Amino acid sequence: MSPCCGFRFSSNTKPGGPMPQPQSLPQAQAQAKIPCRPAPLLPLVLAAGLLVSACGGGDKAPQAKSVSAPTVRAAMFDARECRSLPAEVRSRNSVVLASKISGTVVEVMAAEGDVVEKGQSILRIDDSELRQRMQAVQSTAQQAGLERQALTARSALAKVNMERMQKLYAQQAISQDELDRARTEFQTLKKQEQAMAASAASAGHQGAEARSLLGYSLVTAPFRGVLSRRFVDQGAFVNAGAPLASVDEMAPGGDAQGGYELEAQADESLLPLVGVGMQVLGLVPSLSPAPFITRLTTVVGRVDPATRTFKVRADYKAPALQANATQTAEQPPGQPSRQDNATQASAHANRPRAGMFGKVCVPVAKTRKLLIPASAIRQRGELTTALVVDEKGVLRLRLVKVGGAFLKAELDGQSYIVQAQTEALTEPGVLLEVLSGLTEGETVVNGGPETLREGDRLAVKP
């Protein structure tokens, strides 16, 4: 018999006998004289206590702290959205120089990037062979001149002899045959004199041609500009007509920037909206993130059937450089300051180059967008978040969905937004469109340390 749940069953029943009746636990213990042991619950209680202790023994949650961080309000912007067209910086007047003679480049007088004046020598081609040919032509012309003089003298003598024969023939002193021979000799010498005169003239023309070709051995700049490219080096052999160098013309005032323009291919849907003189925005990201106002100078009305685009051009105008005119205490007066040197170096570095990438932004329509600075967005892995400041000054982490990146420009009293490159998100002034997650007027932390977290409190409410 064994105890179970306070009852004891007897096992000494006979087969076919009546079912034994349950006895109470005290009666069973009294009959069997066996002590009752409690159920093994103590190990379970101890294990549960250890589990609770282990779960509660981790690090404590970080405590909220008082922080200081810049903030910005999410605001709606009313501006004219611009259609960005990929463009290329090109010189308004760019020429490729070539020579009419073949030869070896024996001297190079200018390097790529140099500013060359009108008529300044760029390179020289070996002209020794051309000079020898010119000397040979001169000798031929001189010989032809001497032979012509001899023929002229003989022709004059033949003419006198013919006239004398005519008188004798009139007196019937000579035969007709003798007169004919005298007349033929005179005519032959006259023709030879004319042929030699033509040979002398031809030699003279060949000499003039050689002298003119001799001038092409020295390649010079046709105007004041920048030597944008040199195709050959010293020692190279060039054929007649081969490109040697490329020169980009400067503006009349000497400004290299004034001689450039932006050329873009516009979609055919913009053809009814654009025209010569239309005010547009220009942008060259590699020189400056700031757009500038310019005007269209050329609109080619023919649409390319392959690309469904047409060509437009706009003047390039460099954004003004912010120069610091103050001098430092240790800088002696009368000498260029470090800021001036830095400004000059920056101006040289910001000089446009033909082939640079740019944009022509055509205003198309007014728009209204919710924009915040790109620095207000915090990436948490693949999540895009922002820290919003509630009415109590406590930071709340908010998931947001952003759209395009824009640059806002206030030019001539009008507001424009221009699409920015995605790799320029770290540049100052880049704004992101908020599609969801924020509402107008909410205060958002703009930058600040990465240690900011939800629950922190701003030291001073915005």
Coordinates of C-alpha atoms in Angstrom, one line a residue:
M1 CA 0.0 0.0 0.0
S2 CA 1.1 3.5 -0.7
P3 CA -0.2 6.9 0.4
C4 CA -1.6 9.2 -2.2
C5 CA -3.4 12.5 -1.7
G6 CA -4.2 11.7 1.9
F7 CA -5.8 8.3 1.2
R8 CA -4.4 4.7 1.4
F9 CA -5.5 1.8 -0.7
S10 CA -5.1 -1.8 0.4
S11 CA -3.5 -4.3 -1.9
N12 CA -4.6 -7.5 -0.1
T13 CA -7.9 -8.0 -2.0
K14 CA -8.8 -11.2 -3.4
P15 CA -9.8 -11.7 -7.0
G16 CA -13.4 -11.2 -7.5
G17 CA -13.8 -9.7 -4.1
P18 CA -15.3 -6.4 -3.2
M19 CA -13.5 -3.2 -4.1
P20 CA -11.5 -2.0 -1.1
Q21 CA -12.7 1.2 0.6
P22 CA -10.3 4.1 1.0
Q23 CA -9.0 4.8 4.4
S24 CA -7.9 8.1 5.8
L25 CA -4.2 8.9 6.1
P26 CA -4.0 8.7 9.9
Q27 CA -5.7 5.3 9.9
A28 CA -3.3 4.1 7.2
Q29 CA -0.3 5.3 9.1
A30 CA -1.5 3.7 12.3
Q31 CA -2.0 0.4 10.6
A32 CA 1.3 0.4 8.6
K33 CA 3.3 2.1 11.3
I34 CA 5.1 4.1 8.4
P35 CA 5.9 7.8 8.8
C36 CA 4.5 10.2 6.1
R37 CA 7.2 12.2 4.1
P38 CA 6.4 15.6 2.6
A39 CA 6.5 16.1 -1.2
P40 CA 9.9 17.3 -2.6
L41 CA 8.9 21.0 -3.2
L42 CA 11.9 22.7 -1.6
P43 CA 14.3 22.2 -4.7
L44 CA 11.7 23.8 -7.0
V45 CA 11.3 26.8 -4.7
L46 CA 15.1 27.3 -4.5
A47 CA 15.4 27.0 -8.3
A48 CA 12.7 29.6 -8.8
G49 CA 14.4 31.9 -6.4
L50 CA 17.7 31.6 -8.2
L51 CA 16.0 32.3 -11.6
V52 CA 14.4 35.4 -10.2
S53 CA 17.8 36.5 -8.8
A54 CA 19.5 35.9 -12.1
C55 CA 17.0 37.9 -14.1
G56 CA 17.2 40.8 -11.7
G57 CA 20.9 40.9 -11.5
G58 CA 21.7 42.7 -14.9
D59 CA 22.8 46.3 -15.6
K60 CA 20.5 49.1 -14.6
A61 CA 18.7 51.0 -17.3
P62 CA 20.6 54.3 -18.3
Q63 CA 19.3 57.2 -16.3
A64 CA 18.0 60.3 -18.1
K65 CA 20.3 63.3 -18.0
S66 CA 20.2 67.0 -18.7
V67 CA 21.8 67.9 -22.1
S68 CA 22.4 70.9 -24.3
A69 CA 21.9 70.6 -28.1
P70 CA 20.9 72.9 -31.0
T71 CA 17.3 72.6 -32.2
V72 CA 15.3 73.6 -35.2
R73 CA 11.6 73.7 -36.0
A74 CA 10.1 71.7 -38.8
A75 CA 8.7 74.3 -41.1
M76 CA 6.8 74.3 -44.4
F77 CA 8.6 76.1 -47.2
D78 CA 6.8 77.8 -50.1
A79 CA 9.2 78.1 -53.0
R80 CA 9.5 77.5 -56.7
E81 CA 10.7 74.0 -57.4
C82 CA 13.3 73.8 -60.2
R83 CA 13.7 71.1 -62.7
S84 CA 17.4 70.1 -62.7
L85 CA 19.1 69.4 -66.0
P86 CA 22.5 67.7 -66.1
A87 CA 24.9 70.1 -67.7
E88 CA 28.5 70.5 -68.8
V89 CA 30.8 73.4 -68.3
R90 CA 32.3 74.5 -71.6
S91 CA 34.2 77.4 -72.9
R92 CA 32.2 80.0 -74.9
N93 CA 35.0 80.1 -77.5
S94 CA 37.3 77.1 -77.5
V95 CA 39.7 76.4 -80.5
V96 CA 41.9 73.5 -81.4
L97 CA 45.2 74.6 -82.8
A98 CA 46.9 72.7 -85.7
S99 CA 49.8 73.2 -88.1
K100 CA 49.9 73.0 -91.8
I101 CA 53.3 71.5 -91.8
S102 CA 54.7 68.1 -90.7
G103 CA 57.7 67.8 -88.5
T104 CA 59.1 67.2 -85.1
V105 CA 58.2 69.3 -82.1
V106 CA 61.5 70.8 -81.1
E107 CA 60.3 73.2 -78.4
V108 CA 57.4 73.6 -76.0
M109 CA 56.9 77.1 -74.5
A110 CA 53.6 76.7 -72.5
A111 CA 52.1 74.1 -70.2
E112 CA 48.5 73.1 -69.7
G113 CA 46.7 75.5 -67.5
D114 CA 48.9 78.5 -68.3
V115 CA 47.2 81.8 -69.2
V116 CA 48.5 82.8 -72.7
E117 CA 48.3 86.1 -74.4
K118 CA 47.3 86.7 -77.9
G119 CA 50.2 85.8 -80.2
Q120 CA 52.2 84.1 -77.4
S121 CA 54.2 81.1 -78.6
I122 CA 53.0 77.7 -77.5
L123 CA 55.3 75.3 -79.3
R124 CA 57.6 75.2 -82.3
I125 CA 57.9 72.5 -85.1
D126 CA 61.2 71.8 -86.8
D127 CA 61.3 73.8 -90.0
S128 CA 64.7 73.0 -91.3
E129 CA 63.4 70.9 -94.2
L130 CA 61.0 73.7 -95.1
R131 CA 63.8 76.2 -95.1
Q132 CA 65.9 74.0 -97.4
R133 CA 63.0 73.7 -99.8
M134 CA 62.5 77.5 -99.7
Q135 CA 66.1 78.0 -100.5
A136 CA 65.8 75.6 -103.5
V137 CA 62.8 77.4 -104.8
Q138 CA 64.6 80.7 -104.5
S139 CA 67.6 79.3 -106.5
T140 CA 65.2 78.0 -109.1
A141 CA 63.5 81.4 -109.3
Q142 CA 66.9 83.1 -109.7
Q143 CA 68.0 80.7 -112.4
A144 CA 64.7 81.2 -114.2
G145 CA 65.2 84.9 -114.1
L146 CA 68.7 84.7 -115.6
E147 CA 67.5 82.4 -118.4
R148 CA 64.7 84.8 -119.1
Q149 CA 67.1 87.7 -119.4
A150 CA 69.2 85.7 -121.9
L151 CA 66.1 84.8 -123.9
T152 CA 65.0 88.4 -123.9
A153 CA 68.3 89.4 -125.4
R154 CA 68.2 86.7 -128.1
S155 CA 64.6 87.5 -128.8
A156 CA 65.5 91.2 -129.4
L157 CA 68.3 90.2 -131.7
A158 CA 66.0 87.8 -133.6
K159 CA 63.5 90.6 -134.0
V160 CA 66.1 93.0 -135.5
N161 CA 67.3 90.2 -137.9
M162 CA 63.7 89.5 -139.0
E163 CA 63.0 93.2 -139.7
R164 CA 66.2 93.3 -141.8
M165 CA 65.2 90.2 -143.7
Q166 CA 61.8 91.8 -144.4
K167 CA 63.5 94.8 -146.0
L168 CA 65.8 92.6 -148.1
Y169 CA 62.9 90.5 -149.2
A170 CA 61.1 93.6 -150.3
Q171 CA 64.1 94.4 -152.5
Q172 CA 64.0 90.8 -153.8
A173 CA 67.5 90.3 -152.4
I174 CA 66.6 87.1 -150.4
S175 CA 64.3 84.3 -150.9
Q176 CA 61.0 83.6 -149.1
D177 CA 62.6 80.7 -147.3
E178 CA 65.2 82.9 -145.7
L179 CA 62.6 85.3 -144.5
D180 CA 60.5 82.5 -143.1
R181 CA 63.4 81.1 -141.1
A182 CA 64.2 84.5 -139.6
R183 CA 60.5 85.0 -138.6
T184 CA 60.3 81.5 -137.1
E185 CA 63.4 82.0 -135.0
F186 CA 62.0 85.3 -133.6
Q187 CA 58.7 83.7 -132.7
T188 CA 60.4 80.7 -131.1
L189 CA 62.6 82.8 -128.9
K190 CA 59.6 85.0 -127.9
K191 CA 57.7 81.9 -126.8
Q192 CA 60.7 80.6 -124.9
E193 CA 60.9 84.0 -123.2
Q194 CA 57.3 83.8 -122.1
A195 CA 57.7 80.3 -120.9
M196 CA 60.7 81.2 -118.8
A197 CA 58.8 84.2 -117.4
A198 CA 56.0 81.8 -116.3
S199 CA 58.6 79.5 -114.7
A200 CA 60.1 82.5 -112.8
A201 CA 56.7 83.5 -111.6
S202 CA 55.9 79.9 -110.5
A203 CA 59.2 79.8 -108.6
G204 CA 58.3 83.1 -107.0
H205 CA 54.9 81.7 -105.9
Q206 CA 56.5 78.6 -104.5
G207 CA 58.9 80.8 -102.5
A208 CA 56.0 82.8 -101.1
E209 CA 54.2 79.6 -100.2
A210 CA 57.2 78.3 -98.4
R211 CA 57.6 81.5 -96.5
S212 CA 54.0 81.4 -95.5
L213 CA 54.3 77.8 -94.4
L214 CA 57.4 78.7 -92.4
G215 CA 55.2 80.8 -90.2
Y216 CA 53.1 77.8 -89.3
S217 CA 56.1 76.1 -87.6
L218 CA 55.5 78.4 -84.6
V219 CA 52.1 77.7 -83.0
T220 CA 50.7 80.8 -81.2
A221 CA 47.6 81.6 -79.2
P222 CA 44.9 83.3 -81.4
F223 CA 43.5 85.2 -78.4
R224 CA 44.0 85.7 -74.6
G225 CA 42.9 82.6 -72.9
V226 CA 43.8 79.4 -71.0
L227 CA 45.8 76.6 -72.5
S228 CA 43.3 73.9 -71.6
R229 CA 45.1 71.0 -73.3
R230 CA 48.3 70.2 -75.1
F231 CA 48.1 67.1 -77.3
V232 CA 51.8 66.7 -78.0
D233 CA 55.1 66.9 -76.2
Q234 CA 58.6 67.8 -77.2
G235 CA 60.1 65.3 -79.6
A236 CA 56.8 64.1 -81.0
F237 CA 56.4 63.9 -84.8
V238 CA 53.2 65.5 -86.0
N239 CA 51.5 65.4 -89.4
A240 CA 50.0 68.4 -91.1
G241 CA 46.5 69.1 -89.7
A242 CA 47.0 67.1 -86.5
P243 CA 45.6 68.8 -83.4
L244 CA 48.4 70.3 -81.2
A245 CA 46.7 72.3 -78.5
S246 CA 43.4 73.7 -77.3
V247 CA 42.8 77.2 -76.0
D248 CA 39.8 78.5 -74.1
E249 CA 39.2 82.2 -74.5
M250 CA 38.9 84.5 -71.5
A251 CA 36.2 87.1 -71.0
P252 CA 37.1 90.6 -72.3
G253 CA 37.9 91.8 -68.8
G254 CA 40.4 89.0 -68.3
D255 CA 38.2 86.9 -66.1
A256 CA 38.5 83.2 -66.9
Q257 CA 35.2 82.5 -65.4
G258 CA 33.4 84.9 -67.7
G259 CA 34.3 82.9 -70.7
Y260 CA 32.4 79.8 -69.7
E261 CA 28.8 78.6 -70.0
L262 CA 26.7 75.7 -69.0
E263 CA 25.3 73.4 -71.8
A264 CA 22.5 71.0 -71.0
Q265 CA 20.1 68.7 -72.8
A266 CA 16.5 69.5 -71.8
D267 CA 13.5 67.2 -72.1
E268 CA 11.2 68.0 -74.9
S269 CA 8.4 68.7 -72.4
L270 CA 10.2 71.9 -71.4
L271 CA 10.4 73.3 -74.9
P272 CA 7.2 75.5 -74.4
L273 CA 8.4 76.8 -71.1
V274 CA 11.9 78.0 -71.9
G275 CA 13.3 80.8 -74.1
V276 CA 16.3 82.9 -74.6
G277 CA 16.7 85.4 -71.7
M278 CA 14.7 83.2 -69.3
Q279 CA 16.0 83.4 -65.7
V280 CA 17.3 80.1 -64.4
L281 CA 19.6 78.8 -61.7
G282 CA 23.1 77.4 -62.4
L283 CA 25.1 75.1 -60.2
V284 CA 28.6 73.5 -60.3
P285 CA 28.8 71.2 -57.2
S286 CA 32.5 70.7 -57.4
L287 CA 33.2 74.4 -57.2
S288 CA 30.4 75.6 -54.8
P289 CA 27.2 74.0 -53.4
A290 CA 25.5 77.4 -53.7
P291 CA 23.4 78.0 -56.9
F292 CA 23.5 81.3 -58.8
I293 CA 21.1 83.1 -61.0
T294 CA 21.8 83.3 -64.7
R295 CA 20.0 83.5 -68.0
L296 CA 19.6 81.2 -71.0
T297 CA 21.7 82.5 -73.9
T298 CA 20.8 79.7 -76.4
V299 CA 17.8 77.5 -77.0
V300 CA 18.1 75.2 -79.9
G301 CA 14.5 74.5 -81.0
R302 CA 15.3 71.2 -82.8
V303 CA 14.5 68.1 -80.8
D304 CA 16.9 65.1 -81.1
P305 CA 14.7 62.2 -82.2
A306 CA 17.0 59.7 -80.6
T307 CA 17.0 61.2 -77.1
R308 CA 13.9 63.5 -77.2
T309 CA 15.9 66.4 -75.9
F310 CA 17.0 69.8 -77.1
K311 CA 20.1 71.9 -76.3
V312 CA 20.1 74.9 -74.0
R313 CA 23.0 77.1 -72.8
A314 CA 23.3 79.5 -69.9
D315 CA 26.0 81.9 -68.7
Y316 CA 28.3 80.7 -66.0
K317 CA 28.6 83.2 -63.1
A318 CA 30.7 82.2 -60.1
P319 CA 29.2 82.8 -56.7
A320 CA 30.9 85.6 -54.8
L321 CA 33.8 84.6 -52.6
Q322 CA 33.6 85.8 -49.0
A323 CA 36.9 87.6 -48.4
N324 CA 38.1 88.6 -45.0
A325 CA 39.8 92.0 -45.3
T326 CA 40.9 92.3 -41.7
Q327 CA 44.6 91.8 -40.9
T328 CA 46.0 89.9 -38.0
A329 CA 48.0 91.6 -35.2
E330 CA 51.2 90.0 -36.3
Q331 CA 50.7 90.8 -40.0
P332 CA 52.7 93.9 -41.0
P333 CA 50.6 96.6 -42.8
G334 CA 51.2 96.9 -46.5
Q335 CA 51.8 93.2 -47.0
P336 CA 49.1 90.7 -48.2
S337 CA 47.5 89.0 -45.3
R338 CA 47.0 85.3 -44.9
Q339 CA 43.4 85.7 -45.6
D340 CA 44.1 87.4 -48.9
N341 CA 46.5 84.7 -49.9
A342 CA 43.9 82.1 -48.9
T343 CA 41.3 84.0 -50.9
Q344 CA 43.5 84.1 -54.0
A345 CA 44.3 80.4 -53.7
S346 CA 40.6 79.6 -53.3
A347 CA 39.7 81.8 -56.3
H348 CA 42.3 79.9 -58.4
A349 CA 41.0 76.5 -57.1
N350 CA 37.4 77.5 -57.9
R351 CA 38.2 78.5 -61.4
P352 CA 36.0 76.4 -63.8
R353 CA 37.3 73.9 -66.2
A354 CA 35.8 72.8 -69.4
G355 CA 34.1 69.4 -69.0
M356 CA 33.1 69.9 -65.3
F357 CA 29.7 68.6 -64.3
G358 CA 27.0 71.2 -63.6
K359 CA 23.3 71.7 -63.5
V360 CA 20.9 74.1 -65.1
C361 CA 17.7 74.4 -63.0
V362 CA 14.6 75.6 -64.7
P363 CA 11.8 76.9 -62.4
V364 CA 8.7 75.0 -63.2
A365 CA 6.0 75.4 -60.5
K366 CA 5.4 76.6 -56.9
T367 CA 5.5 74.0 -54.3
R368 CA 5.0 73.5 -50.5
K369 CA 7.2 71.0 -48.6
L370 CA 8.1 70.2 -45.0
L371 CA 11.8 70.5 -44.8
I372 CA 14.4 70.0 -42.0
P373 CA 18.2 70.1 -42.1
A374 CA 19.9 66.9 -43.1
S375 CA 21.9 67.2 -39.8
A376 CA 18.7 66.6 -37.8
I377 CA 18.3 63.1 -39.1
R378 CA 19.9 60.3 -37.1
Q379 CA 20.5 56.9 -38.7
R380 CA 20.0 53.9 -36.3
G381 CA 21.2 51.1 -38.5
E382 CA 18.6 51.0 -41.3
L383 CA 16.1 53.1 -39.4
T384 CA 15.8 56.8 -40.1
T385 CA 15.0 58.7 -36.9
A386 CA 14.9 62.2 -35.4
L387 CA 14.9 63.4 -31.8
V388 CA 11.8 65.5 -31.1
V389 CA 11.5 67.8 -28.1
D390 CA 8.1 67.6 -26.4
E391 CA 6.4 70.3 -24.5
K392 CA 8.3 69.4 -21.3
G393 CA 11.7 69.6 -23.0
V394 CA 12.1 65.8 -23.0
L395 CA 13.7 64.1 -26.1
R396 CA 11.5 61.6 -27.9
L397 CA 12.9 59.3 -30.6
R398 CA 10.7 59.4 -33.7
L399 CA 10.8 57.3 -36.8
V400 CA 10.6 59.5 -39.9
K401 CA 10.4 58.9 -43.6
V402 CA 12.3 61.3 -45.8
G403 CA 12.2 62.1 -49.5
G404 CA 14.5 64.1 -51.7
A405 CA 17.4 66.3 -50.7
F406 CA 17.2 70.0 -51.6
L407 CA 19.1 73.3 -51.4
K408 CA 17.1 76.4 -50.6
A409 CA 18.2 79.6 -52.3
E410 CA 16.9 83.1 -51.8
L411 CA 17.8 85.0 -55.0
D412 CA 16.4 88.3 -56.1
G413 CA 13.7 88.2 -53.5
Q414 CA 12.4 84.8 -54.6
S415 CA 12.7 81.4 -52.9
Y416 CA 13.9 78.4 -54.9
I417 CA 14.5 74.8 -54.0
V418 CA 17.0 72.8 -56.0
Q419 CA 17.6 69.1 -55.8
A420 CA 20.9 68.3 -54.2
Q421 CA 23.2 65.3 -54.8
T422 CA 22.8 62.5 -52.3
E423 CA 26.6 62.5 -51.6
A424 CA 26.3 66.1 -50.5
L425 CA 24.1 65.4 -47.5
T426 CA 26.9 66.3 -45.1
E427 CA 27.3 69.8 -46.7
P428 CA 25.8 72.7 -44.8
G429 CA 22.5 74.0 -46.0
V430 CA 21.2 70.7 -47.4
L431 CA 17.5 70.1 -46.5
L432 CA 15.5 66.9 -46.5
E433 CA 11.8 66.6 -47.3
V434 CA 9.9 64.9 -44.5
L435 CA 7.1 62.6 -45.9
S436 CA 5.9 61.3 -42.5
G437 CA 6.8 61.2 -38.9
L438 CA 6.9 65.0 -38.2
T439 CA 4.4 67.8 -38.3
E440 CA 4.9 71.5 -38.9
G441 CA 6.1 73.4 -35.9
E442 CA 7.6 70.4 -34.0
T443 CA 11.1 71.1 -32.5
V444 CA 13.8 68.7 -33.6
V445 CA 17.4 68.3 -32.3
N446 CA 19.7 69.6 -35.1
G447 CA 23.0 67.7 -34.7
G448 CA 24.5 67.5 -31.2
P449 CA 26.5 64.6 -29.8
E450 CA 25.7 61.0 -30.7
T451 CA 25.2 60.2 -27.0
L452 CA 21.8 61.8 -26.9
R453 CA 19.0 59.3 -26.3
E454 CA 15.3 59.3 -25.7
G455 CA 14.3 60.5 -22.2
D456 CA 17.1 63.1 -21.9
R457 CA 16.0 66.6 -21.0
L458 CA 17.2 69.8 -22.6
A459 CA 18.9 72.1 -20.1
V460 CA 17.1 75.0 -21.7
K461 CA 13.8 74.6 -23.5
P462 CA 13.8 75.9 -27.1

